[in-house]
PDB file of C-alpha atoms in Angstrom:
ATOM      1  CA  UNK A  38      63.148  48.859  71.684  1.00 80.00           C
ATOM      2  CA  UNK A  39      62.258  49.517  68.192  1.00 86.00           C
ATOM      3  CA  UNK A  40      60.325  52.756  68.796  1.00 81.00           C
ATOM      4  CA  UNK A  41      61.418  55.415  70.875  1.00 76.00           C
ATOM      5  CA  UNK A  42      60.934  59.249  71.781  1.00 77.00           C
ATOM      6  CA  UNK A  43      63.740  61.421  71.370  1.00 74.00           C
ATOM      7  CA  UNK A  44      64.521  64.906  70.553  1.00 73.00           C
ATOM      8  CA  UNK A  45      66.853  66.144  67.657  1.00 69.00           C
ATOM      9  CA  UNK A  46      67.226  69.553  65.268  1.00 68.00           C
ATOM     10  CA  UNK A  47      65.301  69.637  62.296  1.00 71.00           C
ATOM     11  CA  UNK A  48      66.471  71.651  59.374  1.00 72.00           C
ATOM     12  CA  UNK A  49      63.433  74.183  58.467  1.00 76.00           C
ATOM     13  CA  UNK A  50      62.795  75.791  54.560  1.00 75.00           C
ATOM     14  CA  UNK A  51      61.253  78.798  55.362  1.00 75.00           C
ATOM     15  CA  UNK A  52      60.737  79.130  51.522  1.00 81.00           C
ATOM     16  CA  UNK A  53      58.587  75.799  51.310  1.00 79.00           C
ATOM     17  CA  UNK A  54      57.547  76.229  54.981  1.00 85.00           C
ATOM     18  CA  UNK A  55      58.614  72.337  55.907  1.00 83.00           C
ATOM     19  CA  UNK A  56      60.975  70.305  57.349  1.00 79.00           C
ATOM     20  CA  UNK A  57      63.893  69.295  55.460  1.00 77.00           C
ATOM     21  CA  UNK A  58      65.422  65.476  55.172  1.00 75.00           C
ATOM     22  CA  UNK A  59      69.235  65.620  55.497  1.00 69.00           C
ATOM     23  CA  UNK A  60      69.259  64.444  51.934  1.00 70.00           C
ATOM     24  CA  UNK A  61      67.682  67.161  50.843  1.00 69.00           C
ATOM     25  CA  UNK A  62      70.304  70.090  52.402  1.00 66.00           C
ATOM     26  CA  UNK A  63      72.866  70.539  49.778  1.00 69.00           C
ATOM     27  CA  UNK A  64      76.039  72.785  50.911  1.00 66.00           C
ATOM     28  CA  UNK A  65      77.764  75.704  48.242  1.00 71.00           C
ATOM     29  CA  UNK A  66      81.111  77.142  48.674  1.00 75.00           C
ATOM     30  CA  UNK A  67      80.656  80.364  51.022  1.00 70.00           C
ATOM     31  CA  UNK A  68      82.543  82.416  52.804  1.00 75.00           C
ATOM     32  CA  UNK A  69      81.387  83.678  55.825  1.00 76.00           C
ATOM     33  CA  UNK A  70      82.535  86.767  57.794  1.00 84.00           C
ATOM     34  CA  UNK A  71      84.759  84.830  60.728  1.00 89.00           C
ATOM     35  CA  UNK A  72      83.852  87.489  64.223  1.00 93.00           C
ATOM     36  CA  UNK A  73      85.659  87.344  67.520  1.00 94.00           C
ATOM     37  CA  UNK A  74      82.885  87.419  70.261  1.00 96.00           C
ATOM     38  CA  UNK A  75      83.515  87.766  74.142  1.00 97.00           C
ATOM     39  CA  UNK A  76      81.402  86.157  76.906  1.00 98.00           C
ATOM     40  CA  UNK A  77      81.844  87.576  79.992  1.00 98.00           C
ATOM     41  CA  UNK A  78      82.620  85.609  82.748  1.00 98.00           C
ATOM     42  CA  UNK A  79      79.755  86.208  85.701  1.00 98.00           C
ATOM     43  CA  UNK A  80      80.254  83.175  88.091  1.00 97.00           C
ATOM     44  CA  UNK A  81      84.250  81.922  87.523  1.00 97.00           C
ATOM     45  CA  UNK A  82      84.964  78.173  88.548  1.00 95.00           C
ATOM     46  CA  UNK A  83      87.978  78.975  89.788  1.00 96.00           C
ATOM     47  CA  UNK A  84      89.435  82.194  91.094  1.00 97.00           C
ATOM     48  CA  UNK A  85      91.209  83.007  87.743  1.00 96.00           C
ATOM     49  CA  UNK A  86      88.675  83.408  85.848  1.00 97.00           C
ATOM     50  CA  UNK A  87      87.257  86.698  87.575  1.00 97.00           C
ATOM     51  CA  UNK A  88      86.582  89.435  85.666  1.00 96.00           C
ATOM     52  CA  UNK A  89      87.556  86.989  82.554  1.00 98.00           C
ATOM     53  CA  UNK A  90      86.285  86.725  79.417  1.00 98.00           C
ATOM     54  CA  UNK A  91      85.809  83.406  77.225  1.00 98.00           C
ATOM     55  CA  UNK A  92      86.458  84.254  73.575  1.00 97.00           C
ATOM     56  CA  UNK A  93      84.855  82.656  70.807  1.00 96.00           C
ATOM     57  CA  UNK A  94      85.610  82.698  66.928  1.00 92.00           C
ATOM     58  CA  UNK A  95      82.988  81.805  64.729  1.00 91.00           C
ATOM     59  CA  UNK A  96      82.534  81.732  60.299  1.00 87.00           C
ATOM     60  CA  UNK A  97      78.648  81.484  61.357  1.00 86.00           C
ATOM     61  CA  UNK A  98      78.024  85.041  63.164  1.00 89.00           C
ATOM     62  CA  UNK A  99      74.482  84.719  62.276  1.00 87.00           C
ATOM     63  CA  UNK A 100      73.820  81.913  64.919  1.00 89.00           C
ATOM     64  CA  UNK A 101      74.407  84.414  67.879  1.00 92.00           C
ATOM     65  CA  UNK A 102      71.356  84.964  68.550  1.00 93.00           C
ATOM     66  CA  UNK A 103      70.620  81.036  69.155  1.00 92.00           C
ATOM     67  CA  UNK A 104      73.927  80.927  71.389  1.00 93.00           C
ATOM     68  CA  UNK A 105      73.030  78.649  74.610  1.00 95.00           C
ATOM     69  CA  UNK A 106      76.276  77.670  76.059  1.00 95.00           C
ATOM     70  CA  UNK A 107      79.984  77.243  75.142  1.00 96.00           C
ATOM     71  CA  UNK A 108      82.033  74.294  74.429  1.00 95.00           C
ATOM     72  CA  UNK A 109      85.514  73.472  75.514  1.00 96.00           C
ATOM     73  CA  UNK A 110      87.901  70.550  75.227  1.00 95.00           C
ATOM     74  CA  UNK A 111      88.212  68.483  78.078  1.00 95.00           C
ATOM     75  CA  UNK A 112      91.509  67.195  77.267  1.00 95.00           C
ATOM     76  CA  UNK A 113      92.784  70.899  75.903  1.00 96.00           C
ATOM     77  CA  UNK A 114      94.899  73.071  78.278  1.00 96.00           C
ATOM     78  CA  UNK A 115      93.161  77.275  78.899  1.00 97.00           C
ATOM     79  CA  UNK A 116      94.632  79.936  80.300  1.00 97.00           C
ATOM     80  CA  UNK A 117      93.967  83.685  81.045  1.00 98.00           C
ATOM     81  CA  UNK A 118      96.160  86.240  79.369  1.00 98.00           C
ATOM     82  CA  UNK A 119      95.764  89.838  80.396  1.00 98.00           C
ATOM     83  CA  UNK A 120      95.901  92.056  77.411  1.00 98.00           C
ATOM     84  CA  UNK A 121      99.045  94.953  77.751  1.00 98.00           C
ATOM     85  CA  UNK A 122      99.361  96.691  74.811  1.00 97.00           C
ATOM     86  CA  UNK A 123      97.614  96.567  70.998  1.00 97.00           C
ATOM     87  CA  UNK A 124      98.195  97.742  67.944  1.00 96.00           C
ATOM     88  CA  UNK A 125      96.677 100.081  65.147  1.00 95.00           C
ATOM     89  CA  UNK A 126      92.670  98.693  64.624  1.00 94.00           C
ATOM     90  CA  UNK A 127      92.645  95.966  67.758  1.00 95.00           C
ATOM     91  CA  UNK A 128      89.311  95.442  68.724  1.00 91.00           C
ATOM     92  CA  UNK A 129      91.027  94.046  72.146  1.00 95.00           C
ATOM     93  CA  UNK A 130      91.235  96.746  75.231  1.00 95.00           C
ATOM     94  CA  UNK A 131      94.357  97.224  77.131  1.00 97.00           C
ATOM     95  CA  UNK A 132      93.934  95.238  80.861  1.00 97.00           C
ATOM     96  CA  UNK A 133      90.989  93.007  79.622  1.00 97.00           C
ATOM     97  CA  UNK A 134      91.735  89.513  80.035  1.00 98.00           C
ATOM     98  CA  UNK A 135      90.693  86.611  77.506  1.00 98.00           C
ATOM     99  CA  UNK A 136      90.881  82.965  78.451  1.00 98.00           C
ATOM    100  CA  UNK A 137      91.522  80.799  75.565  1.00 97.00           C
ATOM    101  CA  UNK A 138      93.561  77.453  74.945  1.00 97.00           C
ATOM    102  CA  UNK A 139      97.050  77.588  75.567  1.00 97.00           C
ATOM    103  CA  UNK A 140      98.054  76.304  72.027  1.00 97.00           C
ATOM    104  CA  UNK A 141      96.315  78.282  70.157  1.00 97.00           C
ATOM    105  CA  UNK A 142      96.936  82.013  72.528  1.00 97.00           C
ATOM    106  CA  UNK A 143      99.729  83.072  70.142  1.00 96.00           C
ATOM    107  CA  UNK A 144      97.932  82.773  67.084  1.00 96.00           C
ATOM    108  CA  UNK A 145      95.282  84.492  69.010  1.00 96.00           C
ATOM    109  CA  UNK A 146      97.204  87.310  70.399  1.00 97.00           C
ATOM    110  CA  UNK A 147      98.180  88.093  66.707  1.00 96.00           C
ATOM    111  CA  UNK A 148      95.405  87.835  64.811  1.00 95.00           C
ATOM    112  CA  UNK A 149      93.799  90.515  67.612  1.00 96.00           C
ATOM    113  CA  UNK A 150      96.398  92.959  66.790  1.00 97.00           C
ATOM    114  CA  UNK A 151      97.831  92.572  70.604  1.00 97.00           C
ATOM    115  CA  UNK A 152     101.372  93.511  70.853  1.00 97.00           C
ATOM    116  CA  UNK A 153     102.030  92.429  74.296  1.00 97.00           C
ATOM    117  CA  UNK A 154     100.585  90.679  76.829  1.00 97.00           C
ATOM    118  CA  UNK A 155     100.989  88.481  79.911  1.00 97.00           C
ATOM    119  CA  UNK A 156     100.159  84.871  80.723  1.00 97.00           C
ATOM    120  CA  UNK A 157      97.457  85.558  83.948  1.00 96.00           C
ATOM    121  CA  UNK A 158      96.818  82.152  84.744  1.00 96.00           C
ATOM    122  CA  UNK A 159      97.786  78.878  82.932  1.00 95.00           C
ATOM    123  CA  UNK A 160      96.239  74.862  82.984  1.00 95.00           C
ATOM    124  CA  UNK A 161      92.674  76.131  84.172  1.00 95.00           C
ATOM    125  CA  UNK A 162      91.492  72.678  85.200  1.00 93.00           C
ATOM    126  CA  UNK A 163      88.029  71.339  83.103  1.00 92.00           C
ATOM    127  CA  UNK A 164      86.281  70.834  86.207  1.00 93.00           C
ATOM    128  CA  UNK A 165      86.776  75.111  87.060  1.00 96.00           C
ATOM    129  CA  UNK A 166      85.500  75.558  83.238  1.00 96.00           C
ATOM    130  CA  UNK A 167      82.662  73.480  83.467  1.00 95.00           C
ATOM    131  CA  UNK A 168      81.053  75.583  86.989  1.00 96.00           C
ATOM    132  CA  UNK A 169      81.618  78.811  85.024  1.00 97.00           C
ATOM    133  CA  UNK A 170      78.789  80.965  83.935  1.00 98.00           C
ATOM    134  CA  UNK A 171      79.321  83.239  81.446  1.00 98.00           C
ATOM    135  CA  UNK A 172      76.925  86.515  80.402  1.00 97.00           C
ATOM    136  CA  UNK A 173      75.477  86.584  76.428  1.00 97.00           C
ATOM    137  CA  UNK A 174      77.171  89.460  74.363  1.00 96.00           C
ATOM    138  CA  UNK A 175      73.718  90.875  74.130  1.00 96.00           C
ATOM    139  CA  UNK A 176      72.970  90.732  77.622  1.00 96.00           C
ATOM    140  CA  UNK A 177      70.670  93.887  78.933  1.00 95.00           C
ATOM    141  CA  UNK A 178      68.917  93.149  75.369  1.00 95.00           C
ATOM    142  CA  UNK A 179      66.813  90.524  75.547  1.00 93.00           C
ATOM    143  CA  UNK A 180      69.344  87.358  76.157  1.00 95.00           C
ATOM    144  CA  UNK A 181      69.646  87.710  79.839  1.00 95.00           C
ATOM    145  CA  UNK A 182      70.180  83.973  80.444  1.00 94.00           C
ATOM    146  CA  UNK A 183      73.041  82.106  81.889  1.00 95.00           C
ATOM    147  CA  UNK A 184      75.831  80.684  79.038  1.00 97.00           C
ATOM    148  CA  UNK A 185      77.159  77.654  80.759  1.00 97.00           C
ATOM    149  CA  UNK A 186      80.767  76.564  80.001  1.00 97.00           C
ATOM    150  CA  UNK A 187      80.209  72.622  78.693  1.00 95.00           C
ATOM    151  CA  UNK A 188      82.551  69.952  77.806  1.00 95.00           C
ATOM    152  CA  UNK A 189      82.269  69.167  74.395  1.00 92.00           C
ATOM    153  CA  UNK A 190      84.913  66.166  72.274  1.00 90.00           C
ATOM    154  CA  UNK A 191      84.355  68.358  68.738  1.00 91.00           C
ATOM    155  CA  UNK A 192      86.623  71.404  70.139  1.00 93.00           C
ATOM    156  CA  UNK A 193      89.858  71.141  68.464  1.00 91.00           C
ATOM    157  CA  UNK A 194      92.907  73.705  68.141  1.00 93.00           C
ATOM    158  CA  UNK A 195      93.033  73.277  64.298  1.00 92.00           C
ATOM    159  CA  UNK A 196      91.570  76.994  64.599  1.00 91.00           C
ATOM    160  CA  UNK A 197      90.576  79.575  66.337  1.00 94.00           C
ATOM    161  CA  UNK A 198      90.046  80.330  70.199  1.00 97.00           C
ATOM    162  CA  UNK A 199      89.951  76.550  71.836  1.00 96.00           C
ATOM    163  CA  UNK A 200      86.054  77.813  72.700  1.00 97.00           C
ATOM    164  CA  UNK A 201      82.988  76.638  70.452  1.00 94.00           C
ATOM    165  CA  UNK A 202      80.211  78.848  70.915  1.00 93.00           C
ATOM    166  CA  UNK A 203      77.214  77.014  70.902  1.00 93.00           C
ATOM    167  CA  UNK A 204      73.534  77.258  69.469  1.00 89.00           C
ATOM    168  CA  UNK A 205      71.586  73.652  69.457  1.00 85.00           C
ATOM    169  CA  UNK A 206      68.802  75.098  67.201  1.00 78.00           C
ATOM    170  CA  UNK A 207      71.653  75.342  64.346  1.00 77.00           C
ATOM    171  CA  UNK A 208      73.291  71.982  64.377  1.00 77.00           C
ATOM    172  CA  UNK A 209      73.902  68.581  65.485  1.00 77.00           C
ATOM    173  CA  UNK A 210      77.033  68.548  67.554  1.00 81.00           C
ATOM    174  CA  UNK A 211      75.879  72.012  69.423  1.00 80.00           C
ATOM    175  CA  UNK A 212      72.791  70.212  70.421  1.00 81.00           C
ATOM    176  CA  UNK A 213      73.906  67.085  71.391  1.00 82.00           C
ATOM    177  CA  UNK A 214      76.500  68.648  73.918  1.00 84.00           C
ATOM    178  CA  UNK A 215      73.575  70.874  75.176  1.00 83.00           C
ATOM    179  CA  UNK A 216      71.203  67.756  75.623  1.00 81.00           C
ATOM    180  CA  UNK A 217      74.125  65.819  77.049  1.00 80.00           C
ATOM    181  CA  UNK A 218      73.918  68.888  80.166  1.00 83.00           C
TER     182      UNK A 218
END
């Protein structure tokens, strides 16, 4: 029981060309550009979730391209909100609709410039999430894999969208909820 074979990420230098020990990986204050991403929803769990998209908001945009799947809260209430009317600069489209967790859909709504909008579908049940299949941003360019929907305990509605998008090559928690599927 001592020795075992497992898997976990390894934190790479590409200066020094060699793995890094977690001792060695020393954090400065940054700020990151925060983006807004959609993943289209191409195989919805539950009727209201067609023609959907799952929203993500992430302060690490460069880990996009290493996106795998998508976390949610198992214990978090979603729903769909259909997007009526924006204001000056929204990235959001009139009729598109977002799912996102219920608590957080105001602060949402705002921060995309929305200026009305209507609740489409509300307590999307985890089990509906978790068979839903969503498309990578960059589908049609080389990422034209499936983005499963998994339950992860580390989504929180401190901030952001209720969704964690998820790349397991860039950090501990995305992986293990990936090599927990």
């Amino acid at each position: 029981g001592s020795l075992y074979r497992g898997a976990k990420p390894v934190m790479w230098s590409v200066v020094e060309k060699t793995a890094l020990a977690e001792a060695e990986i020393e954090y400065h204050d940054h700020t990151s550009t925060t983006i807004w991403v959609r993943f289209k929803v191409v195989k919805a769990g539950t009727p209201a979730l067609d023609g959907a998209s799952v929203l993500i908001w992430t302060t690490t945009p460069w880990t996009i391209p290493g996106n795998r799947a998508i976390a949610f809260g198992p214990k978090l209430d979603y729903r769909v909100v259909e997007v009526q009317a924006v204001g000056e600069s929204s990235l959001a489209t009139v009729g598109e609709r977002l799912v996102v967790a219920s608590a957080l859909a105001e602060q949402v709504l705002r921060d995309l410039k929305v200026t009305a909008a209507r609740v489409v579908a509300e307590g999307i049940p985890p089990a509906a999430l978790e068979a839903t299949i969503c498309a990578h941003p960059w589908r049609g360019q080389g990422y034209d894999f499936e983005v499963p929907l998994l339950p992860g305990d580390h989504v929180t509605i401190e901030q952001g969208t209720g969704f964690v998008h998820t790349a397991p090559g860039h950090g501990a928690e995305d992986f293990d909820v990936v090599r927990a599927w």
